[in-house]
CSV table of C-alpha atoms in Angstrom, one decimal:
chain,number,residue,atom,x,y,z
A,1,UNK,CA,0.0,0.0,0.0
A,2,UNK,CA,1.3,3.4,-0.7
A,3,UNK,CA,2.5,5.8,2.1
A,4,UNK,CA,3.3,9.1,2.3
A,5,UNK,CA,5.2,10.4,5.3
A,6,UNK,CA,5.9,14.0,6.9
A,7,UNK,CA,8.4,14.3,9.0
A,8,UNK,CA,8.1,17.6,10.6
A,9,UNK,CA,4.9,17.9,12.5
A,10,UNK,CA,5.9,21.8,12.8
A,11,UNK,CA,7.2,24.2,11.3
A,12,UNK,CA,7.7,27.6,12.1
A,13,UNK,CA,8.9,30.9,9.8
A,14,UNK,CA,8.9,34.5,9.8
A,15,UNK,CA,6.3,36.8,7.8
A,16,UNK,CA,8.7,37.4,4.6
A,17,UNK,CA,10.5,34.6,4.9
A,18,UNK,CA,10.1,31.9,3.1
A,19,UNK,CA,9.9,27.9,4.3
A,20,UNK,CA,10.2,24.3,3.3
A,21,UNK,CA,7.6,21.6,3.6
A,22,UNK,CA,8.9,18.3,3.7
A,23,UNK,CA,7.1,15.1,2.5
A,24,UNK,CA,8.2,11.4,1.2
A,25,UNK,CA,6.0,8.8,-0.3
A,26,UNK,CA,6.3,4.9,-1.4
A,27,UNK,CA,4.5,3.8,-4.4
A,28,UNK,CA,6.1,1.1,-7.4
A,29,UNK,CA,3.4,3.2,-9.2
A,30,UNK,CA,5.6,4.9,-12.2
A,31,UNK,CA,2.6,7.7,-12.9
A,32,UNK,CA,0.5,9.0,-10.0
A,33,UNK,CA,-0.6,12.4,-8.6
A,34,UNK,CA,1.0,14.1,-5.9
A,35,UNK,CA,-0.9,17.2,-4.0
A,36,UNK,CA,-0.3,19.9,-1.0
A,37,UNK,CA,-3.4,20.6,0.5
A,38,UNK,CA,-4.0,23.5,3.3
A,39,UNK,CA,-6.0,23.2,6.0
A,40,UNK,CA,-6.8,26.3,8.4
A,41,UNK,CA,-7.9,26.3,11.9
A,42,UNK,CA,-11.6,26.5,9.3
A,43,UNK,CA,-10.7,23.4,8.6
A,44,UNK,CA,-11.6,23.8,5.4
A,45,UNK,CA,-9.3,21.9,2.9
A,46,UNK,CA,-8.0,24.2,0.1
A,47,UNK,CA,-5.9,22.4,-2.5
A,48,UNK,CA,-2.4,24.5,-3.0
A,49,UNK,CA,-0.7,22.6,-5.8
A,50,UNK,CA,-0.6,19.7,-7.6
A,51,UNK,CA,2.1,17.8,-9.4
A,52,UNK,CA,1.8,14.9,-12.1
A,53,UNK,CA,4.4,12.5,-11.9
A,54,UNK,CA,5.1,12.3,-15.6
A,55,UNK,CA,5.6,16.0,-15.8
A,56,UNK,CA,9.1,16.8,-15.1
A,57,UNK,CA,9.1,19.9,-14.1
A,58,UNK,CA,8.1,21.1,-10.8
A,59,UNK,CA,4.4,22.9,-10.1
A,60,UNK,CA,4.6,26.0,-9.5
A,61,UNK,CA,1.3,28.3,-8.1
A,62,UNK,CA,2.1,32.2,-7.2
A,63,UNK,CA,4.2,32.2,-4.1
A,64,UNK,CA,3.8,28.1,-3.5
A,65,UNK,CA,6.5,25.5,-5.4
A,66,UNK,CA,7.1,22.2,-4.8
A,67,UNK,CA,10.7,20.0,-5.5
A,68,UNK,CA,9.6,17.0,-7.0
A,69,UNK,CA,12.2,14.2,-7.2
A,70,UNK,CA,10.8,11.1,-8.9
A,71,UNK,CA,13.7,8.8,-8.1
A,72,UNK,CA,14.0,10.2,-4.8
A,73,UNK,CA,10.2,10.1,-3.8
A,74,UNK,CA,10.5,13.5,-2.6
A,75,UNK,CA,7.8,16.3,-2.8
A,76,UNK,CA,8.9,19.2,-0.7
A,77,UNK,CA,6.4,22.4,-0.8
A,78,UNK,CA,8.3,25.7,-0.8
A,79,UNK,CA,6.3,28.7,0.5
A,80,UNK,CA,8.2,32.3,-0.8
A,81,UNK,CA,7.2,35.7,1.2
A,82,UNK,CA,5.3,33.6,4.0
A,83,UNK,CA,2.5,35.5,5.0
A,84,UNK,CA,0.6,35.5,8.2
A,85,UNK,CA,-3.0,33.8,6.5
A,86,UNK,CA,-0.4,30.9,5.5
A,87,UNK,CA,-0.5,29.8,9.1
A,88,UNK,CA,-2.5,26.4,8.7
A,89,UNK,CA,-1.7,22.2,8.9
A,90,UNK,CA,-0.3,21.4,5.7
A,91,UNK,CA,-1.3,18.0,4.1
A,92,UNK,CA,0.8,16.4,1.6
A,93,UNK,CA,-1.3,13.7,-0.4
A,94,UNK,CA,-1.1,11.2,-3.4
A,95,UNK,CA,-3.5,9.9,-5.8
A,96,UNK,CA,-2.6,6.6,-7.8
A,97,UNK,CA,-4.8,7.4,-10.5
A,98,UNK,CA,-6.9,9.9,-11.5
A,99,UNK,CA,-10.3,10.2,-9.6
A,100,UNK,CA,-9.4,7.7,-7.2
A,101,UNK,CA,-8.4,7.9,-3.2
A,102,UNK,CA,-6.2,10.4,-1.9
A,103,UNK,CA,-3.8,9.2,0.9
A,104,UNK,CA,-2.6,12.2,3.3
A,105,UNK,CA,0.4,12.2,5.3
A,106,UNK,CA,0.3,13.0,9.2
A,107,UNK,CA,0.9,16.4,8.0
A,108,UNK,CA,2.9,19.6,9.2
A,109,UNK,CA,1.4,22.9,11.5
A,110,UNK,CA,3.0,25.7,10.1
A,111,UNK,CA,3.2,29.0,12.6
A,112,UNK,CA,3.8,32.0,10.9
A,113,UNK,CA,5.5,34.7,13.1
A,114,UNK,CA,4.8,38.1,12.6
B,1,UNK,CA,-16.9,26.4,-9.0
B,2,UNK,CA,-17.0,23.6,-7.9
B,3,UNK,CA,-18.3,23.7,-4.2
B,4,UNK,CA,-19.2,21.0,-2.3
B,5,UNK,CA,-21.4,21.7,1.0
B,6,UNK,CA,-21.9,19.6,4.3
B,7,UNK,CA,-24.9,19.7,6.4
B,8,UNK,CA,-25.1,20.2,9.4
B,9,UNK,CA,-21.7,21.8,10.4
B,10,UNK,CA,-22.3,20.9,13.9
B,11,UNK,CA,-24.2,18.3,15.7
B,12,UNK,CA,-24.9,16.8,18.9
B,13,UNK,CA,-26.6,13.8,19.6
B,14,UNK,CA,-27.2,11.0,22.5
B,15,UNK,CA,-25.4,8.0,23.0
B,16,UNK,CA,-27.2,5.5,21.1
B,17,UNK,CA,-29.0,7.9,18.5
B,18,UNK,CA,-28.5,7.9,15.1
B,19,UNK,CA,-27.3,10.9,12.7
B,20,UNK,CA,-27.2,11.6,8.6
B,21,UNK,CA,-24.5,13.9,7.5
B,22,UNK,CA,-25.2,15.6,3.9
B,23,UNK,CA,-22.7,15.7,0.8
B,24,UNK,CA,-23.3,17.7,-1.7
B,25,UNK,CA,-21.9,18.8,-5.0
B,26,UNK,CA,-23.6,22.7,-5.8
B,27,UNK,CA,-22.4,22.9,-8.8
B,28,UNK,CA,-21.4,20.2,-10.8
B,29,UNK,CA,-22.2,16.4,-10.7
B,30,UNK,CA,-20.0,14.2,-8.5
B,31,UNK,CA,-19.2,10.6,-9.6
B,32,UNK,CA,-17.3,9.7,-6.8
B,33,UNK,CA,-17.7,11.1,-3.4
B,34,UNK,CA,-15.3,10.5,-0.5
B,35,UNK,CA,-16.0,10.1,3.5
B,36,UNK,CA,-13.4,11.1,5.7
B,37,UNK,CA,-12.8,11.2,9.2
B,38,UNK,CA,-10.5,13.4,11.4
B,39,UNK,CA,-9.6,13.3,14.8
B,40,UNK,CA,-8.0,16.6,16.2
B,41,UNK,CA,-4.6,17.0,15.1
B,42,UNK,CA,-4.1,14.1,12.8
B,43,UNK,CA,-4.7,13.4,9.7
B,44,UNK,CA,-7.4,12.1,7.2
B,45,UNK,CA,-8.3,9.1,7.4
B,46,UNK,CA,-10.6,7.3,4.4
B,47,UNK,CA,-13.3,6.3,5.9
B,48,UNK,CA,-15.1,4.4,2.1
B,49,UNK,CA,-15.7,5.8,-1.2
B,50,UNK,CA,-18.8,6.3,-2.4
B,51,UNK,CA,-20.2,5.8,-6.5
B,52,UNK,CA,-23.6,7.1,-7.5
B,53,UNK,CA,-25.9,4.3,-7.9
B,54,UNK,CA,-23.3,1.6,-6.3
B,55,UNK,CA,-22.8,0.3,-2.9
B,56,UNK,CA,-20.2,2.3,-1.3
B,57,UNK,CA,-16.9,0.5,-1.1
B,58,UNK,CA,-15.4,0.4,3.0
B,59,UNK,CA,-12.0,0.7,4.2
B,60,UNK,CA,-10.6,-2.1,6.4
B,61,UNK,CA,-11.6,-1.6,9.7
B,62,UNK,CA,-14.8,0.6,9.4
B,63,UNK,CA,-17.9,-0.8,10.2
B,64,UNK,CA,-20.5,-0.8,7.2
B,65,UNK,CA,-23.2,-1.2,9.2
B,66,UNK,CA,-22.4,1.6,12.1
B,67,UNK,CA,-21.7,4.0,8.9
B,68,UNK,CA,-24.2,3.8,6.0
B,69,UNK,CA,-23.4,5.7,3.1
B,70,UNK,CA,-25.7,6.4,0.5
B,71,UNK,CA,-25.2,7.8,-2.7
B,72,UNK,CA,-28.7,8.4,-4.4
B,73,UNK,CA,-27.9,11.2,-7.0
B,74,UNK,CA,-25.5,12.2,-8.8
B,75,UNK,CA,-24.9,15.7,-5.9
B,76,UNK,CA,-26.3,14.4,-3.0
B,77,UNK,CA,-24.1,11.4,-0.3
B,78,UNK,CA,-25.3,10.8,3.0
B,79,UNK,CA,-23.3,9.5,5.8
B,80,UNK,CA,-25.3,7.7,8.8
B,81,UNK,CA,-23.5,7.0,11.7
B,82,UNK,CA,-26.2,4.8,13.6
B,83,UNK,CA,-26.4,4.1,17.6
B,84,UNK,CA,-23.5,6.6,18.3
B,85,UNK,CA,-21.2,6.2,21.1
B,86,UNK,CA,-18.8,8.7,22.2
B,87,UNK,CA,-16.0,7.3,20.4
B,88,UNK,CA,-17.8,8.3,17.4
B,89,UNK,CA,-16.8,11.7,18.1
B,90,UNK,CA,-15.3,13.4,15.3
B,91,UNK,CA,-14.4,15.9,12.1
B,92,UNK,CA,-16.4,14.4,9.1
B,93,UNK,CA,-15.2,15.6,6.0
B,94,UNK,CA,-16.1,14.8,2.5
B,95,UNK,CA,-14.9,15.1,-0.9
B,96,UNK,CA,-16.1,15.3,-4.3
B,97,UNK,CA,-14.3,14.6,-7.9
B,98,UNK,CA,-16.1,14.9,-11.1
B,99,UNK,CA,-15.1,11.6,-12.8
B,100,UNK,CA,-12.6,9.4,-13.4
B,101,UNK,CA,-10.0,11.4,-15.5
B,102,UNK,CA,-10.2,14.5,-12.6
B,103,UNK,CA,-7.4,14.4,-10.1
B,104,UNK,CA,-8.7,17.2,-7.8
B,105,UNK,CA,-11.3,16.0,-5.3
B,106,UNK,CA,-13.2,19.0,-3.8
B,107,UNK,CA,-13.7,19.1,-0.3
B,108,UNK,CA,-16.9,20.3,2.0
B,109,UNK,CA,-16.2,22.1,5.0
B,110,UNK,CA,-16.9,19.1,7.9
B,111,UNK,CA,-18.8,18.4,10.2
B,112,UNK,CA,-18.1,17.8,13.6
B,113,UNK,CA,-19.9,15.4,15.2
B,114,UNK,CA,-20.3,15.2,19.1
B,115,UNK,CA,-21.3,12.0,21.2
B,116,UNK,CA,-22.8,12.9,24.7
């Protein structure tokens, strides 16, 4: 079964700065779906970016990125210019095919400090 | 677009009582919907996956009979959770995707469910 592992429960930045999600997976899956979802004390989820595995290069949405290292089964979120609404859990999530179940890691708090 | 909605946002209920949760796609038509649970500070767990028309499909270890989910239309999925018991305590969250060749599921806002 596939996992997906986060290894920092929290994180914390400071407004401006900018911050590194981490987040690992096992699949022998060669194409899948790989997502960063936010979740604020709402608890609303809001999707922040999404990577196809057959697409090399990395996702990118305004100030959100995301490393993705096939080979490595890395998917690291990158959040530029942190800003204080970006304060939230942080879920990172993958999909073996399209439309079907999403499997979340434990996922990461980030604090943002003003 | 694409907003999925969850009714109620809140409940309370007995021990031994049983409650519906509402699923529902506003503004497209859902295919697949997804029931998830969430206990504070931990993840999502999947809880079964639902098809319109079709018996919903149970992960290991959740009880198809304490949590009936029915998916009658093509917008609307209803989770039961019959003769609650504290333990049944929880964030209930669902999701939504259009069909098969969409990745992004869509998800409603919870509801949090609490046992007396």
């Amino acid at each position: 079964a596939q996992t997906v592992t986060q290894s920092q429960p929290e994180m914390s930045v400071q407004e401006a700065e900018t911050v590194t999600l981490s987040c690992t997976y096992d699949t022998s899956e060669s194409d899948y779906y790989l997502f960063w979802y936010k979740q604020p004390p709402s608890r609303q989820m809001i999707l922040v970016i999404r990577q196809e595995a057959y697409k090399q290069q990395n996702a990118t949405e305004n100030r959100f990125s995301v490393n993705f290292q096939k080979a490595a089964k890395s998917f690291s979120l990158k959040i530029s210019d942190s800003q204080l609404g970006d304060a939230a859990m942080y879920f990172c999530a993958y999909q073996e095919t399209s439309g079907s179940r999403l499997t979340f890691g434990e996922g990461t708090q980030l604090t943002v400090n003003p | 677009g694409a907003v999925v909605s969850q009714h109620p946002s809140w409940v309370i209920c007995k021990s031994g009582t049983s409650v519906k949760i509402e699923c529902r796609s506003l503004d497209f038509q859902a295919t697949t919907m997804f029931w998830y649970r969430q206990f504070p500070k931990q993840s999502l767990m999947l809880m079964a996956t639902s098809n319109e028309g079709s018996k919903a499909t149970y992960e290991q270890g959740v009880e198809k009979d304490k949590f009936l989910i029915n998916h009658a239309s093509l917008t609307l999925s209803t989770l039961t959770v019959t003769s609650a018991h504290p333990e049944d305590s929880s964030f209930y969250i669902c999701s939504a995707t259009l069909d098969s060749f969409t990745d992004t599921q869509y998800f409603g806002p919870g509801t949090r469910l609490t046992v007396l």
